[in-house]
Amino acid sequence: MTEKAEKLIIRLQEVTRIYKVGVEHIHALDGINLELGENEYVAVMGASGSGKSTLMNVLGCLDRATSGCYELDGQDTTKMSDATLARIRNERIGFVFQSFELLGQLSALKNVEMPLIYSQNGWWSRHMRAKNVLERVGLGDRIKHKPNQLSGGEKQRVAIARALVCNPSILLADEPTGNLDSKTSEGILDLFDQLYREGQTIIIVTHEEHVALHARRTIHMRDGRIYSDLPRDQDPAYNTTMQEDAREEPE
Ligand SMILES: Nc1ncnc2c1ncn2[C@@H]1O[C@H](COP(=O)(O)OP(=O)(O)O)[C@@H](O)[C@H]1O
Ligand SMILES: [Mg+2]
């Protein structure tokens, strides 16, 4: 956890996730220890198969650890019933995926309203909340559009709005720019930067260095383990980029 963070949001202790395939046991997570505080912006990096998505699924309460302890907002999720875990997931976690995962028949507004269906709020308050968050991600003029009437970047903004609408403790994004061209990707990364400045806690999975450099802390995974966990200014990749930028600076 960095110095800035005061409140602990995530604590993993010796977390494993073992998949059984026939007689084989795959240690997708192999003893993960991790603490994450409020308003951190973390990039999780690693080669394909290193366990990044499995970690996201466990952090997002979509999946359970095989062993170890996972505390979210001070509550031990390990012992929760499936129903409690589902409620916690809906209230505290916002997911963003590479493939957007929007409902094609519904407008941007209805997609964003979806997670609020379980809340006690009436339709007008759900409508206003969804509209406000679409405005926050820069889509105030697209709320009636359906996904096939939106560009890739706009679709991802709708997905981000949907992830934010319940005001989650953490925003989890698994390769959120993986399906976008580089200019559109930069727009989405600028939006994450904005959300971070507004106080959002963000975890972003990526295999791309330039994406990870937006985060303030970088975790590298290999074979289901964390092998480095550094603040950005101690990350060799960040320092190399900064030196290159400094060289490009005009006299
Ligand atoms: N549902 C599953 N069943 C069996 N093995 C899986 C499953 N999901 C992932 N794995 C294995 O777990 C390891 C980690 O996978 P994953 O978390 O998807 O890695 P990454 O997201 O870093 O590419 C890989 O060896 C993968 O093949
Ligand atoms: Mg993955």
PDB file of C-alpha atoms in Angstrom, residues 83 86-91 93 103 111-123 126 162 165-166:
ATOM      1  CA  ALA A  83     -25.944 -14.648  -1.923  1.00  0.00           C
ATOM      2  CA  ALA A  86     -23.280 -11.569  -5.004  1.00  0.00           C
ATOM      3  CA  ARG A  87     -24.697  -8.576  -3.143  1.00  0.00           C
ATOM      4  CA  ILE A  88     -21.228  -7.330  -2.190  1.00  0.00           C
ATOM      5  CA  ARG A  89     -20.134  -7.734  -5.818  1.00  0.00           C
ATOM      6  CA  ASN A  90     -23.066  -5.681  -7.054  1.00  0.00           C
ATOM      7  CA  GLU A  91     -22.594  -2.929  -4.459  1.00  0.00           C
ATOM      8  CA  ILE A  93     -17.269  -3.772  -7.476  1.00  0.00           C
ATOM      9  CA  LEU A 103     -26.726  -5.612 -23.799  1.00  0.00           C
ATOM     10  CA  ASN A 111     -27.454  -0.522 -19.889  1.00  0.00           C
ATOM     11  CA  VAL A 112     -26.167   1.820 -17.207  1.00  0.00           C
ATOM     12  CA  GLU A 113     -29.408   1.570 -15.190  1.00  0.00           C
ATOM     13  CA  MET A 114     -29.132  -2.227 -15.124  1.00  0.00           C
ATOM     14  CA  PRO A 115     -27.052  -2.627 -11.901  1.00  0.00           C
ATOM     15  CA  LEU A 116     -29.456  -0.283 -10.085  1.00  0.00           C
ATOM     16  CA  ILE A 117     -32.397  -2.656 -10.580  1.00  0.00           C
ATOM     17  CA  TYR A 118     -31.438  -4.385  -7.334  1.00  0.00           C
ATOM     18  CA  SER A 119     -31.363  -1.109  -5.427  1.00  0.00           C
ATOM     19  CA  GLN A 120     -34.322   0.252  -3.503  1.00  0.00           C
ATOM     20  CA  ASN A 121     -34.469   3.407  -5.603  1.00  0.00           C
ATOM     21  CA  GLY A 122     -37.459   4.285  -7.765  1.00  0.00           C
ATOM     22  CA  TRP A 123     -37.228   4.545 -11.547  1.00  0.00           C
ATOM     23  CA  ARG A 126     -32.282   5.318 -11.249  1.00  0.00           C
ATOM     24  CA  ARG A 162     -22.316   1.048 -15.844  1.00  0.00           C
ATOM     25  CA  VAL A 165     -23.239   3.689 -11.304  1.00  0.00           C
ATOM     26  CA  CYS A 166     -23.406   1.927  -7.917  1.00  0.00           C
TER      27      CYS A 166
END
